[in-house]
PDB file of C-alpha atoms in Angstrom:
ATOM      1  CA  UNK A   1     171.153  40.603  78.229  1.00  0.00           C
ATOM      2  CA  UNK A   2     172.857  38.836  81.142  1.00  0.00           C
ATOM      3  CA  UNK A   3     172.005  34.952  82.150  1.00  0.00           C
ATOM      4  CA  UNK A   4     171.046  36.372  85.790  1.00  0.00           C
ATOM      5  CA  UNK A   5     168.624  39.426  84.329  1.00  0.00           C
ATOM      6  CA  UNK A   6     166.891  36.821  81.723  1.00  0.00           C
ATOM      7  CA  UNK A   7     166.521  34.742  84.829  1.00  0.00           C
ATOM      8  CA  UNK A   8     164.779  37.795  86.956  1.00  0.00           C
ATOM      9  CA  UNK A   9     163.098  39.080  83.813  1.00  0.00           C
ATOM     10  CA  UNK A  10     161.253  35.350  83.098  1.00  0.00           C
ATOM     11  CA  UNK A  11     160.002  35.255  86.771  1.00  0.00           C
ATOM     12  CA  UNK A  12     156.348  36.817  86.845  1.00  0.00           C
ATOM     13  CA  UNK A  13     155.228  37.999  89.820  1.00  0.00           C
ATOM     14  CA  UNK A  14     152.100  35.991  91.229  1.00  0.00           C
ATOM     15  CA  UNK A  15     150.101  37.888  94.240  1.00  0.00           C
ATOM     16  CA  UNK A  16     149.672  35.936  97.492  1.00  0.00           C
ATOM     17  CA  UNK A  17     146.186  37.010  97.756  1.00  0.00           C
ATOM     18  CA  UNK A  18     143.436  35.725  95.157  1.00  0.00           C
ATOM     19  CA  UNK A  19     139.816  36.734  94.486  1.00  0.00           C
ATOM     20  CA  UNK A  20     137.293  34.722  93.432  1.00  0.00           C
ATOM     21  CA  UNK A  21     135.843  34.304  90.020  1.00  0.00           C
ATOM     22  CA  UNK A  22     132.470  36.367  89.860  1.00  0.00           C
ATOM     23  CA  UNK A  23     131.391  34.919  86.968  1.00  0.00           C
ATOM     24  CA  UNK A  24     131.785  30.832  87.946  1.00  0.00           C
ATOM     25  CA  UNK A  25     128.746  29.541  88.470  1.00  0.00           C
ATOM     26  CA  UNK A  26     127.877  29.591  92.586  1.00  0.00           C
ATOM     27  CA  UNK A  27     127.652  26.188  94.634  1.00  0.00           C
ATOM     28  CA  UNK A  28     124.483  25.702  96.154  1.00  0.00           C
ATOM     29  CA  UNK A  29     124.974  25.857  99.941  1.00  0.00           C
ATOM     30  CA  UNK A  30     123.155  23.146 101.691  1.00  0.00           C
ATOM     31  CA  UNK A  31     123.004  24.144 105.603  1.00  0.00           C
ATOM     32  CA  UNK A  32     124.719  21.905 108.027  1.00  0.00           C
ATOM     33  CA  UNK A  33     124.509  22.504 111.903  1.00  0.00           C
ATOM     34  CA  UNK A  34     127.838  24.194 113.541  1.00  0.00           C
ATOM     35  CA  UNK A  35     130.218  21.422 114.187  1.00  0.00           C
ATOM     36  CA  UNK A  36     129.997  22.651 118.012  1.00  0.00           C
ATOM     37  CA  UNK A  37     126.134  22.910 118.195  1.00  0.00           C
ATOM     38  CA  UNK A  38     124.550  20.397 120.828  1.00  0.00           C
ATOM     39  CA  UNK A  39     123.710  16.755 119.788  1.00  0.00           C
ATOM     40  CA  UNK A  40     120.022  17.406 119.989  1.00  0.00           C
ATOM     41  CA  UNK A  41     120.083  20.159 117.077  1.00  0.00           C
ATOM     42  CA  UNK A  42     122.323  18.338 115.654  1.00  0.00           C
ATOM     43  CA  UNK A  43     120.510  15.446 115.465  1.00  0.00           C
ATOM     44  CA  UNK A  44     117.496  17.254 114.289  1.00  0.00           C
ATOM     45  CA  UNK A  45     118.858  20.018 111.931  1.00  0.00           C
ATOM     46  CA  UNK A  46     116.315  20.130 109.771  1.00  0.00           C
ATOM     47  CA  UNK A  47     113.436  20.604 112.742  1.00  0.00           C
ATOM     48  CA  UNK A  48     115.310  23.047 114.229  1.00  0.00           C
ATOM     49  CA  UNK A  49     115.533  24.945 111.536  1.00  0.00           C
ATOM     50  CA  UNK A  50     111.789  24.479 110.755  1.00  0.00           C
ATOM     51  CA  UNK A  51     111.172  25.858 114.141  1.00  0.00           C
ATOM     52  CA  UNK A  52     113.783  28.738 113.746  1.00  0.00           C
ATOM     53  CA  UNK A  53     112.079  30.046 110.667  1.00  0.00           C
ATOM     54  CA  UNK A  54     108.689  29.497 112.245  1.00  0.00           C
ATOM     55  CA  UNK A  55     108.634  32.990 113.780  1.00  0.00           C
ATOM     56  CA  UNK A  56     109.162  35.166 116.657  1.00  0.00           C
ATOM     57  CA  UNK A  57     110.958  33.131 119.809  1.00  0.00           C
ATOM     58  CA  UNK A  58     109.309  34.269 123.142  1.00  0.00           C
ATOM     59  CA  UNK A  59     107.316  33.006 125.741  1.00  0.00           C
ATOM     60  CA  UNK A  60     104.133  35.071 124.809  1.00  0.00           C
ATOM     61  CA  UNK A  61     103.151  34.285 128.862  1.00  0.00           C
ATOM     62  CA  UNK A  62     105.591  36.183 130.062  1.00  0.00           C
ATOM     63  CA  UNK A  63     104.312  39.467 128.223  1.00  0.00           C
ATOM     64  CA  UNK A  64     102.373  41.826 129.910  1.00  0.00           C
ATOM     65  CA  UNK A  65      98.881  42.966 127.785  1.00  0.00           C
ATOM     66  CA  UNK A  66      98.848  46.553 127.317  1.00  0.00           C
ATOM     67  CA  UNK A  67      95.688  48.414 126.720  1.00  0.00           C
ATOM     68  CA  UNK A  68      94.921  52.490 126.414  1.00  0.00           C
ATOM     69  CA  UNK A  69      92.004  51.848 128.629  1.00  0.00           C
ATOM     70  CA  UNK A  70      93.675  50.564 131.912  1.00  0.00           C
ATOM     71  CA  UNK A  71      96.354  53.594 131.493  1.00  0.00           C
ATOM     72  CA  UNK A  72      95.757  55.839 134.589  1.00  0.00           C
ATOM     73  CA  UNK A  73      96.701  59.694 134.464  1.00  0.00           C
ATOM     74  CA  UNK A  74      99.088  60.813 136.824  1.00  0.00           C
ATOM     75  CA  UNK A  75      97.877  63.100 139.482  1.00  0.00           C
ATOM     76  CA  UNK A  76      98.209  66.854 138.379  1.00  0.00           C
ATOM     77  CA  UNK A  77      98.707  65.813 134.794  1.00  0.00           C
ATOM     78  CA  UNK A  78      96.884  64.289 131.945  1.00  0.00           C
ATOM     79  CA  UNK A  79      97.165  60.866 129.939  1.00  0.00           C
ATOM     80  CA  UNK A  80      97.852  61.556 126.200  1.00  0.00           C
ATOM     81  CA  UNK A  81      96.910  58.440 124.503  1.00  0.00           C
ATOM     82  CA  UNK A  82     100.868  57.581 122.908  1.00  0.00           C
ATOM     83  CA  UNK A  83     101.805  57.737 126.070  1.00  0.00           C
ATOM     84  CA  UNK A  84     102.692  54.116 127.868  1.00  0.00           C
ATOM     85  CA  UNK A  85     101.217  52.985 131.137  1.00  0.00           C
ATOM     86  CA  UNK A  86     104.526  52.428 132.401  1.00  0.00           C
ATOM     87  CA  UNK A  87     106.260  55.825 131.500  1.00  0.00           C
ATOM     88  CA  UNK A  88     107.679  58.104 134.365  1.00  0.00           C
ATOM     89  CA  UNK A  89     108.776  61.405 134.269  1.00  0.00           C
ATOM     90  CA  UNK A  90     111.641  61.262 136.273  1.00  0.00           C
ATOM     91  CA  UNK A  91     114.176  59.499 137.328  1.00  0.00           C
ATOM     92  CA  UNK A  92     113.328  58.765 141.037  1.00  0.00           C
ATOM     93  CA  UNK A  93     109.997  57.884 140.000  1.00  0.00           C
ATOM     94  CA  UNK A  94     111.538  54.100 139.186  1.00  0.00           C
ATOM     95  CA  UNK A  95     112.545  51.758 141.904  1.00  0.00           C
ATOM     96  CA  UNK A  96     115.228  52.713 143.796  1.00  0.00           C
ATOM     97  CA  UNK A  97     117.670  50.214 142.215  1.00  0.00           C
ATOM     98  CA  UNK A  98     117.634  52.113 139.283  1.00  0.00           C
ATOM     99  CA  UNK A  99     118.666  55.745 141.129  1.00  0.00           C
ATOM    100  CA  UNK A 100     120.081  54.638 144.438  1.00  0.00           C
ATOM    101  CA  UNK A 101     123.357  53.444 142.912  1.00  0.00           C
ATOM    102  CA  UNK A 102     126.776  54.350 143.841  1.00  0.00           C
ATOM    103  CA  UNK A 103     127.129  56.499 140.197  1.00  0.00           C
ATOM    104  CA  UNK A 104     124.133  58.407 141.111  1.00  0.00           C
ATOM    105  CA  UNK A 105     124.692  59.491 145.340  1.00  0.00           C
ATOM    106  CA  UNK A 106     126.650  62.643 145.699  1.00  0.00           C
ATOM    107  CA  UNK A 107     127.793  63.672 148.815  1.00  0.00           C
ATOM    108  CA  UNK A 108     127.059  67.222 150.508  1.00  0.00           C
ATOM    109  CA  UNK A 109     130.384  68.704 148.812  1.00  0.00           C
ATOM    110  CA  UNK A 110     129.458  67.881 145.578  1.00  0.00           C
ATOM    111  CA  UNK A 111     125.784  69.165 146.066  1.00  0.00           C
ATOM    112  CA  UNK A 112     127.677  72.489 147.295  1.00  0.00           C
ATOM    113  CA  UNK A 113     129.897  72.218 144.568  1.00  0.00           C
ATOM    114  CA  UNK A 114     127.141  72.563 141.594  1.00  0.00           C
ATOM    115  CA  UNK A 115     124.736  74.202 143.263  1.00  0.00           C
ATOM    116  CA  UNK A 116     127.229  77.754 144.135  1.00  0.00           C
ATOM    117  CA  UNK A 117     128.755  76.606 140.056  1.00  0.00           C
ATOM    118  CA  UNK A 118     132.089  75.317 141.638  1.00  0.00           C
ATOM    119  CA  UNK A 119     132.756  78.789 144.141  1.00  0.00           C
ATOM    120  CA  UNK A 120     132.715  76.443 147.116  1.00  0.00           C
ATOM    121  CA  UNK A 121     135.520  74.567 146.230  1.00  0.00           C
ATOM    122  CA  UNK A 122     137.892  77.746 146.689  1.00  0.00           C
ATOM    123  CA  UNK A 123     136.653  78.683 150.206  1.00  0.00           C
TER     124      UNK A 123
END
């Protein structure tokens, strides 16, 4: 062989990317707060993180009880007992902030336009 090709031929190839070993044994991972949390959790990692894994995080005041028995029927219709107290059956029974919005107004051509299946726009 050729000086240059033993040259090429001695170079091995080494990947840019490596994986780690499965089988080395694992660090432990002690838990350190984000180096951008606030001071006060910072300060006191380890009681927040008592407090995080204390359980659920909401203001149980602001919940409203709900009971079977103060569930009123609807008029014309009857109360199954999986059904919630504050269910509707339509749309426009909620506020109107939740159906008077710009996505949800049509104007009288586009009422005419579904109601006649799209003739009207051809007249």
């Amino acid at each position: 062989m050729l000086r240059p090709t033993l040259i090429r031929a001695a170079h091995v190839h080494k990947p840019l990317i490596r994986f780690p070993d499965r089988r080395a044994p694992k660090t432990p991972h002690d838990p350190q707060p984000h180096p951008s949390a606030p001071e006060e959790v910072a300060k006191n990692f380890d009681n927040f993180r008592k407090i995080l894994e204390t359980g659920p995080h909401f203001d149980p005041a602001k919940l409203k009880p709900f009971s079977l028995e103060s569930s009123q029927p609807k008029a014309g219709g009857s109360a199954s007992s999986s059904a919630k107290a504050d269910a509707v059956d339509t749309l426009f029974d909620l506020p109107p902030r939740f159906w008077n919005t710009p996505s949800m107004r049509m104007s009288p051509a586009e009422m005419d336009a579904v109601q006649s299946g799209g003739a009207s726009l051809f007249d």
